[in-house]
mmCIF file of C-alpha atoms in Angstrom:
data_model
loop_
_atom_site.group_PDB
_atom_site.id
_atom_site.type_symbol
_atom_site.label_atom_id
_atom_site.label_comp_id
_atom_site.label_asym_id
_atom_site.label_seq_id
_atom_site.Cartn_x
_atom_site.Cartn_y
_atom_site.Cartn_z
ATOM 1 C CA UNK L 32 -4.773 21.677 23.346
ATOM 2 C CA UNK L 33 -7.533 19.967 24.162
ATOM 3 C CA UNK L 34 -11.164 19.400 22.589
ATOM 4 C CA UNK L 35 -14.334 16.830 23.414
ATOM 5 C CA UNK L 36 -16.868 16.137 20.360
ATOM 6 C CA UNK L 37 -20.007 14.800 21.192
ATOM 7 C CA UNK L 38 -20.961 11.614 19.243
ATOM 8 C CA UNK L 39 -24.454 10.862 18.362
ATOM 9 C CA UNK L 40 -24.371 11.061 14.143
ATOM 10 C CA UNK L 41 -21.942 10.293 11.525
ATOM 11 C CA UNK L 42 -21.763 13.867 10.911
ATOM 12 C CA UNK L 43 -19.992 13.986 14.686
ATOM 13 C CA UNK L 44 -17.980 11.152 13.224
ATOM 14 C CA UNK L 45 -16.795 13.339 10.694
ATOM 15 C CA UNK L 46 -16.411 16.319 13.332
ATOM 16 C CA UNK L 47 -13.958 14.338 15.473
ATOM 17 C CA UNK L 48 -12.190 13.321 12.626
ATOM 18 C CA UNK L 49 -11.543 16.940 11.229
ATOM 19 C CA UNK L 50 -10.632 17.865 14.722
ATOM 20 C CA UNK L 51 -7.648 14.879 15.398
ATOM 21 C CA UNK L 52 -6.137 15.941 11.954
ATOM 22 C CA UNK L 53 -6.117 19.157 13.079
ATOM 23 C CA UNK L 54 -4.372 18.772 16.642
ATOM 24 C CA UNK L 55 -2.229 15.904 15.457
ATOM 25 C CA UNK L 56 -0.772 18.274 12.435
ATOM 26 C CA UNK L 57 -0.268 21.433 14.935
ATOM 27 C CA UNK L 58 1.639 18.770 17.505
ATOM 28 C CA UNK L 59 3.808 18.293 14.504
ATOM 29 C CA UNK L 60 2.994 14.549 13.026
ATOM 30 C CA UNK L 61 3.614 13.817 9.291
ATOM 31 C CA UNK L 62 0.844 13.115 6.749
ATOM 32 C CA UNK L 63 1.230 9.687 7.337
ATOM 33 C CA UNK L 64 0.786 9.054 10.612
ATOM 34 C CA UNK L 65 -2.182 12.263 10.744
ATOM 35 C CA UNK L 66 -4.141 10.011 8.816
ATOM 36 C CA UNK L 67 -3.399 6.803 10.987
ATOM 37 C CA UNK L 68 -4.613 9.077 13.588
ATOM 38 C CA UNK L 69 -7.952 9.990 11.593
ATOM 39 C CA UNK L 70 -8.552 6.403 11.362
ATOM 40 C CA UNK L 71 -8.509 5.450 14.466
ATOM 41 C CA UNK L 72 -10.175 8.130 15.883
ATOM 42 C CA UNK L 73 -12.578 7.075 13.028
ATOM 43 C CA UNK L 74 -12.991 3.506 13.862
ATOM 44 C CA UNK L 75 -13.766 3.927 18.054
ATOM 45 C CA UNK L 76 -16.369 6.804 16.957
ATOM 46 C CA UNK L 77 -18.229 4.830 15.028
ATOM 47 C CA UNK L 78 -18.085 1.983 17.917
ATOM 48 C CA UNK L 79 -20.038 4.721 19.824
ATOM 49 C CA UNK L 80 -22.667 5.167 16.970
ATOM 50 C CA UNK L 81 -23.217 1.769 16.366
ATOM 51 C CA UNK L 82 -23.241 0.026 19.426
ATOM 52 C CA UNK L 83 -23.922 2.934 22.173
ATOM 53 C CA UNK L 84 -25.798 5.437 20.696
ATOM 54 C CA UNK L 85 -24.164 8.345 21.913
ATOM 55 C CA UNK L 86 -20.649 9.444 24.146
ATOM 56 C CA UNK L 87 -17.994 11.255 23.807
ATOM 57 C CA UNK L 88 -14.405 12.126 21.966
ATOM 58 C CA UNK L 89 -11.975 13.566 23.782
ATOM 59 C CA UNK L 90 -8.534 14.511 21.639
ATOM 60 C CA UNK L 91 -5.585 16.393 23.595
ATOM 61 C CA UNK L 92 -2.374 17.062 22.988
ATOM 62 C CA UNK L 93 0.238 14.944 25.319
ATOM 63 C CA UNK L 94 2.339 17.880 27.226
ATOM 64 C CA UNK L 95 4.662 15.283 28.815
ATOM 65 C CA UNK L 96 8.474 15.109 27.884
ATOM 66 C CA UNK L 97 7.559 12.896 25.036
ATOM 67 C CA UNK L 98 4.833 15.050 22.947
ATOM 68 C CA UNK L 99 1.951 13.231 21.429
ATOM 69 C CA UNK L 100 -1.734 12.795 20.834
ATOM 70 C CA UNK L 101 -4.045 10.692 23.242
ATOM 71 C CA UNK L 102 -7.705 10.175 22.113
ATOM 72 C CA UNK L 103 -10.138 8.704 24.618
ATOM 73 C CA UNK L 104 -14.252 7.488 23.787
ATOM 74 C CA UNK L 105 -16.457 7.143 26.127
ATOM 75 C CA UNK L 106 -20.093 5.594 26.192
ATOM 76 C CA UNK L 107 -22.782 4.443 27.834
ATOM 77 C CA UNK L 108 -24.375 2.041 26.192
ATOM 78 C CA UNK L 109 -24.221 -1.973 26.459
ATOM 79 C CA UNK L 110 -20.350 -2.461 27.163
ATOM 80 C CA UNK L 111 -18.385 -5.062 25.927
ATOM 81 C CA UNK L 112 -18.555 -8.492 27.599
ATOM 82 C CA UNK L 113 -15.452 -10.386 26.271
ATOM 83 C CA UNK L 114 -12.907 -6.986 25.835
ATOM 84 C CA UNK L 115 -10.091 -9.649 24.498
ATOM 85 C CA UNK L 116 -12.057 -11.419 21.742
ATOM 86 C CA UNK L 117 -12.905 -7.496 20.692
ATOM 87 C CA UNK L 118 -9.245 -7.077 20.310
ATOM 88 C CA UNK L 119 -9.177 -9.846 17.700
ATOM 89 C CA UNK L 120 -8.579 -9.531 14.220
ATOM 90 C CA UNK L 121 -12.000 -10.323 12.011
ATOM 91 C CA UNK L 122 -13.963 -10.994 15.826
ATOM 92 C CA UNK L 123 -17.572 -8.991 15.339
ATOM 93 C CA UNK L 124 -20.928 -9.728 17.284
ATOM 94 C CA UNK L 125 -22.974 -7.902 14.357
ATOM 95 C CA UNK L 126 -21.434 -9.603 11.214
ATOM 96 C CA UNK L 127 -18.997 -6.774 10.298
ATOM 97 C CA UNK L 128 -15.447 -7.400 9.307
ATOM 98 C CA UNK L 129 -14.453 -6.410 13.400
ATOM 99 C CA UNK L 130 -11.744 -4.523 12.292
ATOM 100 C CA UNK L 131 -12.175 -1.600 14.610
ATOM 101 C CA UNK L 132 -10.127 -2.233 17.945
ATOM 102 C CA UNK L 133 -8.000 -4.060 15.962
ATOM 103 C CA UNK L 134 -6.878 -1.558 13.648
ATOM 104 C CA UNK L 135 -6.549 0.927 16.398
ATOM 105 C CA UNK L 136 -4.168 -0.768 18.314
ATOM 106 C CA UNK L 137 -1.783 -1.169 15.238
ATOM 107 C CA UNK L 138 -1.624 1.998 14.346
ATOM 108 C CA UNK L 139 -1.613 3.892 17.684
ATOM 109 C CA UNK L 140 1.403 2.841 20.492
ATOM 110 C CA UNK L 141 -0.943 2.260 23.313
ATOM 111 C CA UNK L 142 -4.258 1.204 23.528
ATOM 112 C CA UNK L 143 -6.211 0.646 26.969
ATOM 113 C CA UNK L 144 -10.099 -0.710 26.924
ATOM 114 C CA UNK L 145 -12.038 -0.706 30.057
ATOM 115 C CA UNK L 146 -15.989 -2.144 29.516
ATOM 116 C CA UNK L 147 -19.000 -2.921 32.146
ATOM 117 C CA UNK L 148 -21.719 -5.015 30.859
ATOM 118 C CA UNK L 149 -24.449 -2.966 30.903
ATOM 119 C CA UNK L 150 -22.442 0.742 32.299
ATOM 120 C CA UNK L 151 -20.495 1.411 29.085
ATOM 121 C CA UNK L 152 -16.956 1.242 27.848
ATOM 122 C CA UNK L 153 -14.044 3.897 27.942
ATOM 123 C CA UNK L 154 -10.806 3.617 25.298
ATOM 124 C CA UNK L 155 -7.528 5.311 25.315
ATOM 125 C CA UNK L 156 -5.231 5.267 22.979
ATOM 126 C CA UNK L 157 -1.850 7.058 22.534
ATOM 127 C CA UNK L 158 0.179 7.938 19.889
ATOM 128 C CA UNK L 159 3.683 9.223 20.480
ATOM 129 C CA UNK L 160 5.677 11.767 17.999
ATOM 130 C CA UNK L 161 9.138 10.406 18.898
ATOM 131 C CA UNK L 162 7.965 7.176 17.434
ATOM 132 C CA UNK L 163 6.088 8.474 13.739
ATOM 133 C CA UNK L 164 9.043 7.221 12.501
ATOM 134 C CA UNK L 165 9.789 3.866 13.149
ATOM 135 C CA UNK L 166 7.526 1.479 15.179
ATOM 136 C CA UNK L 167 9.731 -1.590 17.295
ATOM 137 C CA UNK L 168 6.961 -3.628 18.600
ATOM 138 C CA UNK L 169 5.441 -6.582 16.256
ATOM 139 C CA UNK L 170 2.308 -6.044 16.789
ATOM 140 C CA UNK L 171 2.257 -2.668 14.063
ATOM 141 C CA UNK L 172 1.853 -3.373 10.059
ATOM 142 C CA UNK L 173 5.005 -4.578 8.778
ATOM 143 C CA UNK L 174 5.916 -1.446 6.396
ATOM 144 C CA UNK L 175 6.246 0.295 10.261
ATOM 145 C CA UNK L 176 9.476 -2.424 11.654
ATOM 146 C CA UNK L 177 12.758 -1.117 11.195
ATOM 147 C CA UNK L 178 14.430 -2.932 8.048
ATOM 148 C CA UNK L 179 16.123 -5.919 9.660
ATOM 149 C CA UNK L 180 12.464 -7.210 10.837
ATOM 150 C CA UNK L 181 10.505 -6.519 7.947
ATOM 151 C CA UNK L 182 8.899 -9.367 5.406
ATOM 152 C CA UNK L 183 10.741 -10.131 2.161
ATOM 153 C CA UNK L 184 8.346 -9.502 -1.297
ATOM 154 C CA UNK L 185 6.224 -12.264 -0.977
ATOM 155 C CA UNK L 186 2.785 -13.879 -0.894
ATOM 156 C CA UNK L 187 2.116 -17.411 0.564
ATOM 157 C CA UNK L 188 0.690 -19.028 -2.270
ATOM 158 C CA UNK L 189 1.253 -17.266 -5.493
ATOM 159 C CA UNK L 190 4.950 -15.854 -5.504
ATOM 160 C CA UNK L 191 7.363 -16.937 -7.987
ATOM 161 C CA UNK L 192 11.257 -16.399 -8.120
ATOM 162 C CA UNK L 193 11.221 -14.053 -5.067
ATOM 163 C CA UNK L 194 15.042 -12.630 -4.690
ATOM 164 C CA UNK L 195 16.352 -14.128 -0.954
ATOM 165 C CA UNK L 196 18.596 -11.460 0.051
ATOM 166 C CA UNK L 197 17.878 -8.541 2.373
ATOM 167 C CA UNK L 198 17.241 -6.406 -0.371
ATOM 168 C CA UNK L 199 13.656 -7.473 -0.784
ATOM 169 C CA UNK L 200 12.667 -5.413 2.230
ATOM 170 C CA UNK L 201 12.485 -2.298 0.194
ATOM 171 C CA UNK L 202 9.260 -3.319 -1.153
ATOM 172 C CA UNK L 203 6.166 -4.727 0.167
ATOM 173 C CA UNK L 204 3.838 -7.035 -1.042
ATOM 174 C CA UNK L 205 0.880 -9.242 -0.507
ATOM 175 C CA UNK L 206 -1.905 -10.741 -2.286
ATOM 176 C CA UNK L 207 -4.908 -12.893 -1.545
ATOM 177 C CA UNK L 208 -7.187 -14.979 -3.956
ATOM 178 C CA UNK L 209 -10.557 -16.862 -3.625
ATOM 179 C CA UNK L 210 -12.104 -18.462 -6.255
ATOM 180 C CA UNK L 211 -16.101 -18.550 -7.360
ATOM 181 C CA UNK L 212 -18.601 -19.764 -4.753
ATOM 182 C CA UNK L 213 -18.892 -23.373 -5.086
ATOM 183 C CA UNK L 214 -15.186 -23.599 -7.242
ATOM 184 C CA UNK L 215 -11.902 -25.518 -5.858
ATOM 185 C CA UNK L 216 -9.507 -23.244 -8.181
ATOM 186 C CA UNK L 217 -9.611 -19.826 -9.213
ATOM 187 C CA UNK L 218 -8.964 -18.087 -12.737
ATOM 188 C CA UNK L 219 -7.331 -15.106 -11.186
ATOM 189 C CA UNK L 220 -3.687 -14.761 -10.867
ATOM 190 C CA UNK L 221 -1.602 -12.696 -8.802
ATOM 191 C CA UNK L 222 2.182 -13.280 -9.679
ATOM 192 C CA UNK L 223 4.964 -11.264 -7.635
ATOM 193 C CA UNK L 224 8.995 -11.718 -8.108
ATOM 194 C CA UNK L 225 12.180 -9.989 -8.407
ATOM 195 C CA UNK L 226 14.041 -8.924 -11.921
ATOM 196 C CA UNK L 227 17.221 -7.978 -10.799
ATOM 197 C CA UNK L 228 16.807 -4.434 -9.292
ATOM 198 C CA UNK L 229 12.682 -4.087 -9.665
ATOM 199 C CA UNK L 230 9.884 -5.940 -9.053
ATOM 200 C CA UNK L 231 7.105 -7.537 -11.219
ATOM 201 C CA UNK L 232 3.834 -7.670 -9.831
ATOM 202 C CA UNK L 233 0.892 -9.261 -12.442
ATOM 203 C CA UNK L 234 -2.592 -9.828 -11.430
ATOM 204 C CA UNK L 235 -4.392 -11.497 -13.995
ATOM 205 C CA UNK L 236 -8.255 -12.506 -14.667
ATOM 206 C CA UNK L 237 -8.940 -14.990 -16.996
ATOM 207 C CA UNK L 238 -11.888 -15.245 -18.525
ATOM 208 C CA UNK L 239 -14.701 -17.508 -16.979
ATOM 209 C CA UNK L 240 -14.275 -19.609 -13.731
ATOM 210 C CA UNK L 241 -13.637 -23.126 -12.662
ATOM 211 C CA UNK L 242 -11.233 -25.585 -13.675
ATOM 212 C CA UNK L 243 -10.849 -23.847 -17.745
ATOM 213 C CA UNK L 244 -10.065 -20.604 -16.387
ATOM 214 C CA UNK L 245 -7.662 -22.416 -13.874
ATOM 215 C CA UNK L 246 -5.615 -23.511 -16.678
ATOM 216 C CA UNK L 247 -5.805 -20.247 -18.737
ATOM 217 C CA UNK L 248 -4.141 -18.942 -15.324
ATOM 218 C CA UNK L 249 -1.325 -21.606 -15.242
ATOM 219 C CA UNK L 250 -0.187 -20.673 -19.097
ATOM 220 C CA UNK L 251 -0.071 -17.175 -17.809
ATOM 221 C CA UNK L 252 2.069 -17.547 -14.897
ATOM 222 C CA UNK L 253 4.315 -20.405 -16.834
ATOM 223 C CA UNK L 254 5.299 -17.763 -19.089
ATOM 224 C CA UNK L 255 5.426 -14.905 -16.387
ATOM 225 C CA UNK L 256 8.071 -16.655 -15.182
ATOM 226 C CA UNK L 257 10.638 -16.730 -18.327
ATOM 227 C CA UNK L 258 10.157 -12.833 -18.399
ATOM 228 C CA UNK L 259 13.682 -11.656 -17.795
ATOM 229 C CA UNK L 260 13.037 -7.890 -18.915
ATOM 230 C CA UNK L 261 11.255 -5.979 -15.867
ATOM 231 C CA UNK L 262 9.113 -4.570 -18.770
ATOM 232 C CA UNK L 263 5.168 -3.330 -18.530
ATOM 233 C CA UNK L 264 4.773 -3.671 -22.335
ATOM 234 C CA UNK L 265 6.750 -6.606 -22.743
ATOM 235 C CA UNK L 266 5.217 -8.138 -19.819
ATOM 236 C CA UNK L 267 1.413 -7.956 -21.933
ATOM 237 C CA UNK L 268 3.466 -8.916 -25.036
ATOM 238 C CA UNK L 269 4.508 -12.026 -23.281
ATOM 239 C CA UNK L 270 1.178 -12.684 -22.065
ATOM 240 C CA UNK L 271 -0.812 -11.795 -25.262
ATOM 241 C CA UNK L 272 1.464 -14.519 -26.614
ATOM 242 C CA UNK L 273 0.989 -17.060 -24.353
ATOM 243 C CA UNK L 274 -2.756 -16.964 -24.460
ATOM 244 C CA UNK L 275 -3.367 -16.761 -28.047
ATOM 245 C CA UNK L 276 -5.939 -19.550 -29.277
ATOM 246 C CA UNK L 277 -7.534 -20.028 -25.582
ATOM 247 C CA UNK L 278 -10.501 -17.552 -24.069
ATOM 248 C CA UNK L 279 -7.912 -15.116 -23.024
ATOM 249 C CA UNK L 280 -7.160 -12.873 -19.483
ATOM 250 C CA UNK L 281 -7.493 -9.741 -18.309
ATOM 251 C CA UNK L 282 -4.297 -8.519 -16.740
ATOM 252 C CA UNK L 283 -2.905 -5.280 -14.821
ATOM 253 C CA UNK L 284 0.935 -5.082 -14.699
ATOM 254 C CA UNK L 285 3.281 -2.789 -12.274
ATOM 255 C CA UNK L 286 7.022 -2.684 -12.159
ATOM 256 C CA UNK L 287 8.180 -0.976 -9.185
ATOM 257 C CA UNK L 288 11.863 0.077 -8.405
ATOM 258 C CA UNK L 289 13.224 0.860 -5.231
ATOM 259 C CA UNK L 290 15.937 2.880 -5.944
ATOM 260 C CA UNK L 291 14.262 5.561 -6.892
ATOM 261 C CA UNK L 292 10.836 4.538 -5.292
ATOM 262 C CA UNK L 293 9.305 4.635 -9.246
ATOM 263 C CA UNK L 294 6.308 2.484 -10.666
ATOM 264 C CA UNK L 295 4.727 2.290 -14.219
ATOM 265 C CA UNK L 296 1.491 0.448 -14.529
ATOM 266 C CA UNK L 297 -0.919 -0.512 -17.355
ATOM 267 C CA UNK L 298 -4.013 -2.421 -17.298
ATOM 268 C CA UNK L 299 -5.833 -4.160 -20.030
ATOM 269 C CA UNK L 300 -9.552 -5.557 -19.616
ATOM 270 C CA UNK L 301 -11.400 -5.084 -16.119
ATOM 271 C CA UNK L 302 -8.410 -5.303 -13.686
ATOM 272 C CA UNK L 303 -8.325 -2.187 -11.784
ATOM 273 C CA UNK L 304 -5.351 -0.208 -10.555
ATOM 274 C CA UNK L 305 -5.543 2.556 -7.757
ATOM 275 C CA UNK L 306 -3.067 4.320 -5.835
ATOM 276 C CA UNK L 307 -4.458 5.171 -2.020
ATOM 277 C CA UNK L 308 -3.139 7.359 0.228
ATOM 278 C CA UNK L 309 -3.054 10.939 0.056
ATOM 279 C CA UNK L 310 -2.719 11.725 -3.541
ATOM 280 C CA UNK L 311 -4.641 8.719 -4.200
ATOM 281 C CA UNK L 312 -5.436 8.058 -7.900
ATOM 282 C CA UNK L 313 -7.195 5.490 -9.885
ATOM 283 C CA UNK L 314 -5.244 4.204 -13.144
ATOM 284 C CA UNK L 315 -6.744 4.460 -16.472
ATOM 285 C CA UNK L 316 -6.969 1.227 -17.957
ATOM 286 C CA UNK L 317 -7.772 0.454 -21.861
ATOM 287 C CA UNK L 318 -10.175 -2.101 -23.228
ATOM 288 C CA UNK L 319 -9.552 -5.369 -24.673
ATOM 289 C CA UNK L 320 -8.358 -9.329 -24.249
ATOM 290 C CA UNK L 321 -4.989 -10.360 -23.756
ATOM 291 C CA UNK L 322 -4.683 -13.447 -26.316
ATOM 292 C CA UNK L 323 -7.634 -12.213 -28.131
ATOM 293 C CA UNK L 324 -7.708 -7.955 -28.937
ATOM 294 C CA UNK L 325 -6.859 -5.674 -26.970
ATOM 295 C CA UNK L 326 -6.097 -1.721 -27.461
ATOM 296 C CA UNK L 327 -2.256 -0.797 -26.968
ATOM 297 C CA UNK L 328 -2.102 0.753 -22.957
ATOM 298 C CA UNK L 329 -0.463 3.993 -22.409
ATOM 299 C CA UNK L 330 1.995 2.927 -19.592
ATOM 300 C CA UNK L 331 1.570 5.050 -16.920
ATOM 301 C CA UNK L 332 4.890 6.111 -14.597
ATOM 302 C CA UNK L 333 4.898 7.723 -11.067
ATOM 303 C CA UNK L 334 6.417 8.550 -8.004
ATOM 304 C CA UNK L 335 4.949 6.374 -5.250
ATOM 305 C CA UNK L 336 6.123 8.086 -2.288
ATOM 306 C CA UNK L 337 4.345 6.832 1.284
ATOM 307 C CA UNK L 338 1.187 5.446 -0.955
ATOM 308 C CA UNK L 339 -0.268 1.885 -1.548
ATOM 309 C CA UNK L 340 -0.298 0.917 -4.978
ATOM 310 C CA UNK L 341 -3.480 -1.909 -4.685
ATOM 311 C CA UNK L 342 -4.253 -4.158 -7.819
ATOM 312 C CA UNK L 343 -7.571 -6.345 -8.136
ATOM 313 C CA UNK L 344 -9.766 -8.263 -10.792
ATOM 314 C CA UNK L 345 -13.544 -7.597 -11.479
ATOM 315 C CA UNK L 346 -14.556 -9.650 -8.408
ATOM 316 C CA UNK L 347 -13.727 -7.076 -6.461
ATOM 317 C CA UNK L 348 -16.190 -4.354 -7.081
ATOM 318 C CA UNK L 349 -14.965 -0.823 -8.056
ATOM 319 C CA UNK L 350 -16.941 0.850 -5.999
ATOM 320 C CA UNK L 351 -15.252 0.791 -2.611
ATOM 321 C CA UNK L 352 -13.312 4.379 -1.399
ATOM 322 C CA UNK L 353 -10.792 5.709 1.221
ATOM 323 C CA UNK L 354 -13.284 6.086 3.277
ATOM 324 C CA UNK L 355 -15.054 2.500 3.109
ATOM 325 C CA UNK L 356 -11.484 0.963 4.069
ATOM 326 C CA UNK L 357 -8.974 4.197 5.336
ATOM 327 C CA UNK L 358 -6.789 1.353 7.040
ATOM 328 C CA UNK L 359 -5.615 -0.242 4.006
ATOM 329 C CA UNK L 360 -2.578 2.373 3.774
ATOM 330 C CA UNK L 361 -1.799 0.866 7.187
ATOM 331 C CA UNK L 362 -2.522 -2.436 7.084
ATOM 332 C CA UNK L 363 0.242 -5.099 5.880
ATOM 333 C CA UNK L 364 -0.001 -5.605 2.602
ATOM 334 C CA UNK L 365 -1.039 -9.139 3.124
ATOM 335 C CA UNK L 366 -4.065 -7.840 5.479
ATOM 336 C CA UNK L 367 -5.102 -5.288 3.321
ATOM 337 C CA UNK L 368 -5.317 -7.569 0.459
ATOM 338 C CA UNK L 369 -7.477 -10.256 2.181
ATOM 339 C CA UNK L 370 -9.804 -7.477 3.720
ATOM 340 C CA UNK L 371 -10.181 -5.682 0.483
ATOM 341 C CA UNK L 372 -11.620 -9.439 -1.370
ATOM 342 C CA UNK L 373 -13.617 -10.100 1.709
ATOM 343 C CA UNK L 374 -15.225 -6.918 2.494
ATOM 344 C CA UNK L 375 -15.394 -5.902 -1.363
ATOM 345 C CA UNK L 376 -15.342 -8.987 -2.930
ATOM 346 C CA UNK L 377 -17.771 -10.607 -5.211
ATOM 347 C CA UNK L 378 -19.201 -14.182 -4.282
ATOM 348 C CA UNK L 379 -20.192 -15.175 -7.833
ATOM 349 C CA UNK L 380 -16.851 -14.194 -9.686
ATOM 350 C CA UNK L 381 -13.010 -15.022 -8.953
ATOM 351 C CA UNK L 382 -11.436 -12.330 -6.974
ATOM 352 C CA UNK L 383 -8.251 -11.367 -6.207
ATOM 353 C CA UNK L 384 -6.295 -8.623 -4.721
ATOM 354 C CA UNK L 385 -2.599 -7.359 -4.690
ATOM 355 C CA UNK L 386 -0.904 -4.623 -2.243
ATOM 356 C CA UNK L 387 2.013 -3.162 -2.749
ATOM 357 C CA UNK L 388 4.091 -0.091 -0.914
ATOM 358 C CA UNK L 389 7.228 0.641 -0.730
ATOM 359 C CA UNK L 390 8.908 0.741 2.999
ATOM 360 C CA UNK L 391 9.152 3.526 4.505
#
């Protein structure tokens, strides 16, 4: 099977896209890995609308002995003049993110780039079907390594009590914070650590900015840590607690256990919790002020099967889809949390960001 879409609009965009999902699902790919194949194809079709103009999308089936799906662009336009620096994470020449290339060449198994200054550029890429299930090299997201290689629950500057033993890789996690423009500390929060068999994940927004808020955040995560219940209503009872007779926090909780790959969430105030992949969901939340008033939250329990469970304050804007950022159920945890405040993020608030899947 093969089929070439001709790229000039974002509606061809969409056409190539359509047509991928289709040929990757007939080959015989999983959801999963049809839409790691959407976003790629995704991400070098709109390299052809933005920088070339027009070109072409070719998609075919691979009828070797190993079956698989092999996507190739091709343009005309101004070609790239330093093809390695285009294969860097965050590298752009028109002030984008530069997360194209990139992202392709984590989530495909091959990806080849040939580019002529001024004659246009031509890129492969390859996905095998022998390999949707477990991905050896370490260059893919880490919820793709086989067990013994992937990260423990952590995040580099916030985690507290993280269990050391191999168990951790069943679930994983990263977070990334930046305070107000023009701040040295940050009133948001994001807390992650083991209770015995689950894991607590709290991202919490205090109220205000600067050095104040700072310290609202420190009470917060001083008592996080004597929770010893893995408990989404005792967890806001312990905080409500803690914060009573200062401004007070917003605060979205999750407790997620492995063993029967189970989460229940509840949010109170303006952090926002949303479930992306493809049954993708966003978690009502109820109104109020931890340490001030607050209405009771309805804790909300689900399945999360291969979805990303992602968790951010108000300085993150709300208005960001699938679409805007189809990666971040590929991404590591830790990238997709840093991409998510950067791209999304708000310059004149705290923001902050957790991820969190479990491995697959």
């Amino acid at each position: 099977m093969k089929q070439t879409i001709q790229i000039r609009s974002e509606r061809n965009v969409a056409n190539a896209v359509t047509t991928a999902a289709t040929i990757a699902t007939s080959i015989g790919f999983d959801q999963t890995r049809v839409s790691a194949i959407s976003t790629a194809v995704s991400e070098i079709a709109r390299n052809i609308v933005k920088y070339a103009d027009f070109g072409q999308v070719t998609i075919e089936s691979m009828n070797e002995a190993e079956p698989g799906i092999e996507i190739t662009a091709r343009d005309h336009g101004p070609g790239i003049t330093d093809i390695e620096a285009a294969l860097t994470d965050h590298y752009s020449t028109t002030g984008t993110l530069g997360l194209g290339l990139p992202g392709v060449r984590r989530l495909m198994d091959e990806l080849t780039v040939e580019s002529t200054p001024g004659s246009g550029t031509t890129v492969k890429t390859r996905l095998r079907l022998r390999d949707s299930t477990r991905r050896p090299s370490s260059k893919h997201p880490s919820a793709f390594l086989p067990a013994a290689q992937r990260p423990t629950l952590r995040d580099r500057r916030t985690v507290l009590g993280a269990r050391a033993d191999s168990e951790t890789a069943e679930v994983l996690a990263g977070s990334f914070v930046r305070p107000h423009h023009g701040e040295m500390v940050s009133g948001d929060l994001v807390v992650l650590r083991w209770i015995g068999a689950q894991a607590l994940l709290v991202v919490l927004d205090a109220l205000g900015h600067g050095a104040s808020a700072a310290r609202i955040a420190t009470n917060a995560a001083t008592a996080i840590a004597t929770i010893t219940e893995p408990n989404v209503l005792a967890t806001i009872d312990t905080l409500d607690d803690a914060l009573r007779g200062s401004d007070g926090a917003a605060a979205a909780i999750a407790v997620a256990d492995p063993r029967d790959r189970s989460i229940d969430t509840a949010s109170v105030g303006n952090v926002r919790i949303r479930v992306l992949g493809p049954s993708g969901v966003r978690i009502p939340w109820t109104e109020g002020t931890l340490g001030q008033q607050f209405r009771r939250p309805i804790v909300q329990h689900r399945t999360l099967g291969h979805e990303t469970l992602v968790m951010y304050s108000d300085g993150v804007t709300d208005r960001f889809d699938d679409k805007d950022y189809p990666a971040a159920i590929i991404d590591s945890p830790d990238l997709a949390a840093k991409t998510i405040v950067e791209r999304f993020g708000k310059d004149y608030d705290d923001s902050s960001c957790a991820v969190m899947r479990f491995a697959r």
